[in-house]
Short mmCIF file of C-alpha atoms in Angstrom, two decimals:
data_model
loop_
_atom_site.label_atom_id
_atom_site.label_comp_id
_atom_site.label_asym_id
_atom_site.label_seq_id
_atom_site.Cartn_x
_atom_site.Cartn_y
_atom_site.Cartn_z
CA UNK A 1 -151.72 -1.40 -44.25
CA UNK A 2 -149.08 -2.67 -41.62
CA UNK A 3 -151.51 -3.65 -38.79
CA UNK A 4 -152.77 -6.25 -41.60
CA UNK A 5 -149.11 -7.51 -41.47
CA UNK A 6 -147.13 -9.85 -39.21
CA UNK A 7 -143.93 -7.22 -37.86
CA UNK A 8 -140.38 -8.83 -37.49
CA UNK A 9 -137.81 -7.93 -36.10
CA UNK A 10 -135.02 -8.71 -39.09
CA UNK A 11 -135.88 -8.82 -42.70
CA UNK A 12 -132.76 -10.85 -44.21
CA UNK A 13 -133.06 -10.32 -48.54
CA UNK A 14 -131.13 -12.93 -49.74
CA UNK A 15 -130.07 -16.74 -49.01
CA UNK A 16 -126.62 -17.11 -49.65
CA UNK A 17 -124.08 -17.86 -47.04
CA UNK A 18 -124.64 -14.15 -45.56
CA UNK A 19 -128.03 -14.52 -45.39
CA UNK A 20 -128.37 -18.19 -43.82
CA UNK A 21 -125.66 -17.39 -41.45
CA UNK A 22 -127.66 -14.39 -40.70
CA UNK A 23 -130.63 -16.42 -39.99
CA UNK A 24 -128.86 -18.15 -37.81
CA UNK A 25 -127.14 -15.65 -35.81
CA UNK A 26 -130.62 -13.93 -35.52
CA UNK A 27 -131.76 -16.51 -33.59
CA UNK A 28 -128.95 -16.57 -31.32
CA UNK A 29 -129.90 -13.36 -30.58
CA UNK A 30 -133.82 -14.55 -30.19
CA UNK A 31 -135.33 -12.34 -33.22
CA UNK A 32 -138.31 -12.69 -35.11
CA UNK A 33 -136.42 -13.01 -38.40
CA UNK A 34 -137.77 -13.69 -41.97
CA UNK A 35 -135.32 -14.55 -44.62
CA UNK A 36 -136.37 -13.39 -48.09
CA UNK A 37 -134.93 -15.22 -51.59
CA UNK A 38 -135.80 -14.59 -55.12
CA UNK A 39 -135.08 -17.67 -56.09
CA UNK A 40 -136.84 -20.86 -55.42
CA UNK A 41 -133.71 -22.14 -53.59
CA UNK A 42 -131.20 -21.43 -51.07
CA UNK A 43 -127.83 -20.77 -51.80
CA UNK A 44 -127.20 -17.39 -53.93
CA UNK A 45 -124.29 -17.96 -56.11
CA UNK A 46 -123.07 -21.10 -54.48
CA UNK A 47 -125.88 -22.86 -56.61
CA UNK A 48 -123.37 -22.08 -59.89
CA UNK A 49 -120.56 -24.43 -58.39
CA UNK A 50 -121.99 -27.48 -56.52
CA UNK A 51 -119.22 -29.80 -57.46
CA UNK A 52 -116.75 -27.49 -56.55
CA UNK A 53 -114.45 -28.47 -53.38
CA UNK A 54 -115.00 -25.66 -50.55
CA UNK A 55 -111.22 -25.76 -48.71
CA UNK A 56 -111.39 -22.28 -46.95
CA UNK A 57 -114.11 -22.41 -44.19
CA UNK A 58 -112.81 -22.84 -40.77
CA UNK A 59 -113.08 -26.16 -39.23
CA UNK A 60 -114.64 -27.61 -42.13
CA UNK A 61 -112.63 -30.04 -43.67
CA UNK A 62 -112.64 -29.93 -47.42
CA UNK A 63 -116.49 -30.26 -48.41
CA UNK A 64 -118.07 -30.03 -51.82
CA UNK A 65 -119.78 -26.82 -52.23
CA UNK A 66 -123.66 -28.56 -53.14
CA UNK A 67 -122.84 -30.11 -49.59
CA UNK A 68 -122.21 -26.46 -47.20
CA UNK A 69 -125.19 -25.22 -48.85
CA UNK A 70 -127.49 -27.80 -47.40
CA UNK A 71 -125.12 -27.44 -43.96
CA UNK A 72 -126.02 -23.65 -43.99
CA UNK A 73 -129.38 -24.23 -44.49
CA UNK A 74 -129.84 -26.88 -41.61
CA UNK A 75 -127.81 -24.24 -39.27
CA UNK A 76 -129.94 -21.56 -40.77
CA UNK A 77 -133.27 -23.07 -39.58
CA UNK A 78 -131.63 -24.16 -36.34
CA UNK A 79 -134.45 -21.33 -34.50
CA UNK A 80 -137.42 -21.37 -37.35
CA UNK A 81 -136.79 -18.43 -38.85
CA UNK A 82 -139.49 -17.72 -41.57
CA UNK A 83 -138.11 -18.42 -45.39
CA UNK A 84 -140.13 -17.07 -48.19
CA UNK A 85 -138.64 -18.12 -51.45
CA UNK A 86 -139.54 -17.03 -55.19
CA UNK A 87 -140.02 -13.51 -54.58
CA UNK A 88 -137.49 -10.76 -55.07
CA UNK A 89 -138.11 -7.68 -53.26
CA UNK A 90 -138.61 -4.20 -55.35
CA UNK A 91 -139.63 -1.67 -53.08
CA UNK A 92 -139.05 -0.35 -49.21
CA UNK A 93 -140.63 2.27 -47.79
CA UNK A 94 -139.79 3.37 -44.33
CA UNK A 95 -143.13 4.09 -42.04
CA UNK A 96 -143.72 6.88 -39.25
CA UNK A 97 -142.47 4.97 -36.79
CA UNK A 98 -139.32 3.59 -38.45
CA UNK A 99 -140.66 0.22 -39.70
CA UNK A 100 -140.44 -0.53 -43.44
CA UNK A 101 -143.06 -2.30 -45.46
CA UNK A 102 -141.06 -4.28 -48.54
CA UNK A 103 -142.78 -5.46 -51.70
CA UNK A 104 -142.15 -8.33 -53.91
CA UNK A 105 -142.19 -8.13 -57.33
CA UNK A 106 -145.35 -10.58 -56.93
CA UNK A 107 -146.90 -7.70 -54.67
CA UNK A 108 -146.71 -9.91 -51.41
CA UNK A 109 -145.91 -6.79 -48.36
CA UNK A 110 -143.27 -7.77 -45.68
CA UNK A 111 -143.27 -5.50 -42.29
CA UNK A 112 -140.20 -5.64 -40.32
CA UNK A 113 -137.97 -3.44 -38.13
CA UNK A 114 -134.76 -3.90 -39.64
CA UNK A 115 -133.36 -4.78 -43.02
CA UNK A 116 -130.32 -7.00 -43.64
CA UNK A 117 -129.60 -6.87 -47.47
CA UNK A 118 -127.51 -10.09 -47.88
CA UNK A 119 -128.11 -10.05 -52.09
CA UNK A 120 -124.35 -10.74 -53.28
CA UNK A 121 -123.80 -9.38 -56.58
CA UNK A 122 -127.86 -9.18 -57.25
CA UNK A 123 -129.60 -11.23 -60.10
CA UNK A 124 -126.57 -13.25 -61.37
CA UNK A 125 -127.06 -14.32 -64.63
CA UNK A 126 -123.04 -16.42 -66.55
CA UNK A 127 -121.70 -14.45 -69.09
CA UNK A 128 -122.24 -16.05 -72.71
CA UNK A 129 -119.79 -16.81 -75.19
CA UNK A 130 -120.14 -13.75 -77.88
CA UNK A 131 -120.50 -16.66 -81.14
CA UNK A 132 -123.36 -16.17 -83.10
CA UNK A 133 -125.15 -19.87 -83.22
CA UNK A 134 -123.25 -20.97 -79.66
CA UNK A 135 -126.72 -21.15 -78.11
CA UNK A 136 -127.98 -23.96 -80.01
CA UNK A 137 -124.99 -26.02 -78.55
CA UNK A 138 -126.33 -25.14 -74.79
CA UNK A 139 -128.23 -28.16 -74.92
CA UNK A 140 -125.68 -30.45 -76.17
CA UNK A 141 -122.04 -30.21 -75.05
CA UNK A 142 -121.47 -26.15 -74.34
CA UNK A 143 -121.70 -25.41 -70.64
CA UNK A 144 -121.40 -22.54 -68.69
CA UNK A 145 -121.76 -24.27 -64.88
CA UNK A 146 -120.71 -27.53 -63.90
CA UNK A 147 -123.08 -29.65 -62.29
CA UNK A 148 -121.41 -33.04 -61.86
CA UNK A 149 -117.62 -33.94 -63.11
CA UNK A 150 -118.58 -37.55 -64.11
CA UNK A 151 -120.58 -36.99 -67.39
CA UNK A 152 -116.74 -34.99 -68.50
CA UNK A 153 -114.89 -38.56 -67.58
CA UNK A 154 -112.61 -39.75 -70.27
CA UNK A 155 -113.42 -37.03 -72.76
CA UNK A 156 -111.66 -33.91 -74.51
CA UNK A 157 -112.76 -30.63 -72.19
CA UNK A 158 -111.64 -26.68 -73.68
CA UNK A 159 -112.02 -24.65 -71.10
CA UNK A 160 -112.73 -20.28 -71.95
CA UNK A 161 -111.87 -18.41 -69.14
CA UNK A 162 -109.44 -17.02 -66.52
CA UNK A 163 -110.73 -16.21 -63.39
CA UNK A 164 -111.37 -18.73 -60.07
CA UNK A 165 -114.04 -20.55 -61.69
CA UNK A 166 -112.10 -21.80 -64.57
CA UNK A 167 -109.13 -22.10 -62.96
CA UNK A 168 -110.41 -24.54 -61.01
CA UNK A 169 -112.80 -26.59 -62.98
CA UNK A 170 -109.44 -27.19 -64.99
CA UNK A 171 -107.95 -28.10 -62.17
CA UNK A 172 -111.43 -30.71 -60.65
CA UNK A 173 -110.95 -32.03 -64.27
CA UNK A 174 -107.29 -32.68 -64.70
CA UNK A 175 -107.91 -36.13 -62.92
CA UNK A 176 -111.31 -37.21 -64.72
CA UNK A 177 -110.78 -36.39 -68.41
CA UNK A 178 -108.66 -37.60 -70.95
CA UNK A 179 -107.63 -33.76 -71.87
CA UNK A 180 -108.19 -30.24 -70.59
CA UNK A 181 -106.99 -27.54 -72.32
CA UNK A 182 -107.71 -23.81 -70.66
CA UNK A 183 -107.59 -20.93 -73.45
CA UNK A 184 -107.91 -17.10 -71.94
CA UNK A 185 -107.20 -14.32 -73.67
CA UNK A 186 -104.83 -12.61 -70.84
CA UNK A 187 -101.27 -13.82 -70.13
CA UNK A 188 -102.64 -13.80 -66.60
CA UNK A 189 -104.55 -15.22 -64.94
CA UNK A 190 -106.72 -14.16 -62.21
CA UNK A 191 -107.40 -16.89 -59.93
CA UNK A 192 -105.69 -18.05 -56.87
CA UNK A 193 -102.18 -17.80 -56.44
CA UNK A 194 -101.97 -21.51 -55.60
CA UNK A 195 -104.78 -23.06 -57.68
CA UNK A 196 -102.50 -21.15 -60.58
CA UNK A 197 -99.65 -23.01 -59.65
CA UNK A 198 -101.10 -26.28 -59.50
CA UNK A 199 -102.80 -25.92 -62.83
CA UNK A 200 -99.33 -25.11 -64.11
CA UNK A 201 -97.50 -27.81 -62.94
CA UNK A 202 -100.23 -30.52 -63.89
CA UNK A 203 -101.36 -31.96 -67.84
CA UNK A 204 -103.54 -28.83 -68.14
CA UNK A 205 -103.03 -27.50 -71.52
CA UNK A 206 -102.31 -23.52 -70.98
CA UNK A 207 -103.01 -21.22 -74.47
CA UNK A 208 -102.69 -17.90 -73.69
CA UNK A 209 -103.33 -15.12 -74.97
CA UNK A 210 -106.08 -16.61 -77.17
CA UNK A 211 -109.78 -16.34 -77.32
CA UNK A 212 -112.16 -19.08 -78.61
CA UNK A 213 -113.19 -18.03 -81.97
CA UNK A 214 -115.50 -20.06 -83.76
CA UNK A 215 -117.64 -23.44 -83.05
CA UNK A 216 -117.47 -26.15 -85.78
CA UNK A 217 -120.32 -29.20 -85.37
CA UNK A 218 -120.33 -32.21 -88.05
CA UNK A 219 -124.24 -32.55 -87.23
CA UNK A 220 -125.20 -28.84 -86.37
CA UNK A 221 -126.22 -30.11 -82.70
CA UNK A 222 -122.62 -30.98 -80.79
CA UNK A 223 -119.21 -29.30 -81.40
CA UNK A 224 -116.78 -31.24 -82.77
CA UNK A 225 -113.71 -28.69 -83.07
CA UNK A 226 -112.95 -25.08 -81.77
CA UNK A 227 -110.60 -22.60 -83.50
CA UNK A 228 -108.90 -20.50 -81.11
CA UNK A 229 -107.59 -17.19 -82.09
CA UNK A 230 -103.91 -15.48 -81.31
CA UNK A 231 -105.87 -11.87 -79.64
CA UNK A 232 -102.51 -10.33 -80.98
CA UNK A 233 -101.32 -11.80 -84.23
CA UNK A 234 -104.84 -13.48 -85.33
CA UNK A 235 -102.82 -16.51 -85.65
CA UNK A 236 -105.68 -19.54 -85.28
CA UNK A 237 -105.33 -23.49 -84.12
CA UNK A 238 -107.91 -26.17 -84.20
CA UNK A 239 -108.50 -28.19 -81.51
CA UNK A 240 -111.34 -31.42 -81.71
CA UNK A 241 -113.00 -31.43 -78.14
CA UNK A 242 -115.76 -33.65 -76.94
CA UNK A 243 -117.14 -30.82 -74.05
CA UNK A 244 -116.43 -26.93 -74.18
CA UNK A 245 -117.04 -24.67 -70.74
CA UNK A 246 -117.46 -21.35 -70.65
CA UNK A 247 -116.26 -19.31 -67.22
CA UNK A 248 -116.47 -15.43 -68.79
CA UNK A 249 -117.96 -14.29 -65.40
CA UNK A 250 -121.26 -13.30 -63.93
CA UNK A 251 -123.27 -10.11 -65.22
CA UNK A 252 -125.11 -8.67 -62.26
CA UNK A 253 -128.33 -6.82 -62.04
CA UNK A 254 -129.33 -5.31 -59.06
CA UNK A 255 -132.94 -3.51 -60.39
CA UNK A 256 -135.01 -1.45 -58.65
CA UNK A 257 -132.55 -1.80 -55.68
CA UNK A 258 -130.87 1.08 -57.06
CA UNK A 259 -133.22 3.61 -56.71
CA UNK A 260 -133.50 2.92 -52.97
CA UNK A 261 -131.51 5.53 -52.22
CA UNK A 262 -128.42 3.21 -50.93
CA UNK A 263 -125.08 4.56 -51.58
CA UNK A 264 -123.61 2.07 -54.06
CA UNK A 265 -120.60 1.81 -56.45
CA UNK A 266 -121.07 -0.39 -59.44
CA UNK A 267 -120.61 -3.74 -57.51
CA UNK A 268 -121.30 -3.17 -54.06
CA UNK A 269 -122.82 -0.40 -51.13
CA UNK A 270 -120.95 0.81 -48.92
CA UNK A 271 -121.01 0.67 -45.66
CA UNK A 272 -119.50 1.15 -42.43
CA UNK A 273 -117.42 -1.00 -40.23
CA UNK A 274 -120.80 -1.85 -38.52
CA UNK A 275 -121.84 -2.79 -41.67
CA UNK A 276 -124.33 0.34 -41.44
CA UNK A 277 -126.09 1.54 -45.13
CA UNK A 278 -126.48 4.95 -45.07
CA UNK A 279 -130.17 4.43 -44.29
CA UNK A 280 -131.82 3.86 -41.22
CA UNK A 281 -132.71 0.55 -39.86
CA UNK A 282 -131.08 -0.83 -43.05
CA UNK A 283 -127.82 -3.47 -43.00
CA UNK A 284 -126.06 -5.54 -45.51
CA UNK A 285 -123.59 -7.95 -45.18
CA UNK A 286 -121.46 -10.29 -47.36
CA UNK A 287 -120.26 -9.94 -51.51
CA UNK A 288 -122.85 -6.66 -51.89
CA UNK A 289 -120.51 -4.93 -49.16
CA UNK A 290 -117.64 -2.87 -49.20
CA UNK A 291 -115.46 -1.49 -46.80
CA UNK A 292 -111.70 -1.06 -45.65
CA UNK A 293 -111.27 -4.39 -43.97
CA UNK A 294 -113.63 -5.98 -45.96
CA UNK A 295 -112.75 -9.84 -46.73
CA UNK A 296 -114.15 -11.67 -49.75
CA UNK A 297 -114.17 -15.12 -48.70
CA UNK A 298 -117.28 -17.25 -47.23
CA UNK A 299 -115.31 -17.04 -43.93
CA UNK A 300 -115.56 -13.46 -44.04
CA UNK A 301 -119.34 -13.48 -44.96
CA UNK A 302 -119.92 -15.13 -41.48
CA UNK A 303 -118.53 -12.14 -39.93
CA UNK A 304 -120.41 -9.88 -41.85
CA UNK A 305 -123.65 -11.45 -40.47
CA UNK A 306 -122.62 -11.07 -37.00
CA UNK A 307 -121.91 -7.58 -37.12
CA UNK A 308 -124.76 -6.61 -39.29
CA UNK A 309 -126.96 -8.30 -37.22
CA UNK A 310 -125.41 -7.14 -33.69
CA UNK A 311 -126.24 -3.62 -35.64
CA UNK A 312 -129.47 -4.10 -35.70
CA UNK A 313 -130.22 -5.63 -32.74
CA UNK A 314 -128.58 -2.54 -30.97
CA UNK A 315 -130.69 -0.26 -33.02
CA UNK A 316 -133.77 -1.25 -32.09
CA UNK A 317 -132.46 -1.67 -28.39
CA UNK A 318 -129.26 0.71 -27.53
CA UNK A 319 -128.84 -1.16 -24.23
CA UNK A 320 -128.97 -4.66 -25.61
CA UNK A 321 -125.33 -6.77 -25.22
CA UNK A 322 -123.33 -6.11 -27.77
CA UNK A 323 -123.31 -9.57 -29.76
CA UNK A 324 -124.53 -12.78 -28.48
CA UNK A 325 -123.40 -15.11 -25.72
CA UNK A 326 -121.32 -18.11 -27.74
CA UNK A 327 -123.37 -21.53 -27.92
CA UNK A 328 -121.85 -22.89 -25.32
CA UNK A 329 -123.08 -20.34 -22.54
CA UNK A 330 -126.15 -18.83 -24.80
CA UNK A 331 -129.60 -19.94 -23.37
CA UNK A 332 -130.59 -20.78 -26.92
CA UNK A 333 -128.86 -23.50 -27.05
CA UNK A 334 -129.46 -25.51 -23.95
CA UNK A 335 -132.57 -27.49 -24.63
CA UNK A 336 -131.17 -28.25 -28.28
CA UNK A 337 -128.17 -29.78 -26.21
CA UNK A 338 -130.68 -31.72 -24.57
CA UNK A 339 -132.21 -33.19 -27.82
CA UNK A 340 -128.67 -34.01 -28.70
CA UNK A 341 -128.23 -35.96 -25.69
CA UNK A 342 -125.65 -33.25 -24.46
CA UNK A 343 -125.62 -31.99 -20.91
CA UNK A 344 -123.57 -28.97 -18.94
CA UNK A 345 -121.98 -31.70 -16.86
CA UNK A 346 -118.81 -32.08 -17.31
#
């Protein structure tokens, strides 16, 4: 079967930031690479939150987030890698001679040498709000993603939710509409020590601890008011809103991944400070990750890809470097300087 294939040297499964950095650090390293996405985009959960202003990645001034994702992708074809997209791999099955042939759940076979799992938190799919009849306001004014901030200018936005996400789409909308009020059902909250503080000190409208109980429309297609409940006393409060937005998290599915033998807690596998799985040939960098150092911010991702990739590259060859020349010495590089109009002369 594999002598019908076309054998690379890295396998990336997923196209988040781990897995486009990865890309791209592959072919510093000048490996046949194939990145792998289920979706028919790049960008993993970064997709959720495109209007959302990215502040944390070095030497990037502040950048909205629909913005890095096409930056990652430009840097991520920088060497023509080979991106499939729509298929989400099932199955891996390591050959005699160490390979593994991966299926798709569309039965498309992939042959490479190494794996790099770079899948985040798996199929993500937002949390709903647990109303009966809150679906049939999806359509209308009940979102759980923001796409754009304009279409919520001048109107009244409720915001469910208590984590990062709905910290700081209260915060993005504190300046565009004419009122947001955040309800969560915690006295804390669990975003961002600083984002907390700013949505504190600002014309955000904090209710806490209350949960959104019940949707009231005047037509049956929009809401028009939301009762919020006190979780301890049951005390409720009306409140007319033009918009509601719904951050209750992300449920994650990782599917057949599970029964590939990886050694996984319920969020993530762990790994070693190599960013080793505990099977051969097999890597994984970024959110699905966990280890003792381990940072969870995009900056972080981008050293996950480095050292899951300088992982693999030493286990196919032991004697390779250790990681790859920087850009400015790394062969790579030099005829791309050229194109850029950039020469070693200083």
């Amino acid at each position: 079967m594999s002598d019908q294939l076309e054998l690379y040297d890295v396998t990336i499964i997923g196209g988040g930031p781990a897995g486009m950095y990865t890309a791209f650090y592959s072919g510093m390293r000048d490996l046949k690479t194939k990145l792998i996405e289920a979706k028919d985009e790049l960008g993993g959960r970064m997709l959720i939150y495109p209007e959302k202003m990215i502040w944390d990645v070095g030497g990037i001034t502040p950048t909205l987030c629909g913005q890095l994702i096409k930056q990652l992708e430009q840097q991520a074809r920088t060497f023509d890698p080979t991106i499939v997209l729509g298929q989400q791999i099932t199955r891996q099955e390591r050959q005699e001679d160490g390979t593994y042939i991966l299926t798709s759940s569309t039965g498309e076979l992939h042959w490479t040498r190494t794996v790099i799992l770079a899948i985040g938190y798996g199929i993500l799919q937002m949390a709903k709000l647990e109303i009966e009849g809150a679906d049939r306001y999806e359509v209308t004014n009940l979102h759980y993603t923001v796409q754009e901030l304009e279409p919520f200018r001048g109107k009244h936005v409720l915001i469910s939710g208590g984590g990062d996400s709905a910290v700081d789409w209260a915060n993005e909308l504190e300046g565009v509409a004419a009122s947001v009020t955040i309800v969560h059902r915690r006295e804390q909250f669990g975003g961002h020590e600083k984002n907390i503080a700013r949505m504190k000190a600002s014309s955000v409208e904090v209710r806490v601890p209350y949960a959104v109980s019940q949707l009231h429309s005047n037509n049956g297609e929009t809401i028009d008011r939301v009762t919020i409940s006190h979780v301890e006393s049951g005390e409720t409060e009306q409140f007319a809103v033009d918009a509601v937005i719904v951050n209750h998290g992300l449920k994650s599915d990782f599917g057949p991944l599970r029964e590939w033998g990886l050694d996984m807690g319920d969020w993530c596998a762990n790994v070693s400070e190599r960013l080793e799985t505990n099977l051969p040939g097999i890597f994984a960098a970024g959110d699905f990750v966990d280890y003792s150092s381990k940072v969870r911010l995009i900056a972080g991702t981008f050293t996950d890809a480095v050292l899951a990739l300088n992982s693999a590259k030493l286990y196919m060859d032991p004697d390779a470097p250790k990681a790859a020349y920087v850009s400015s010495h790394n062969d790579r590089f030099k005829e791309k300087n050229k194109a850029l109009g950039v020469t070693d002369e200083h």
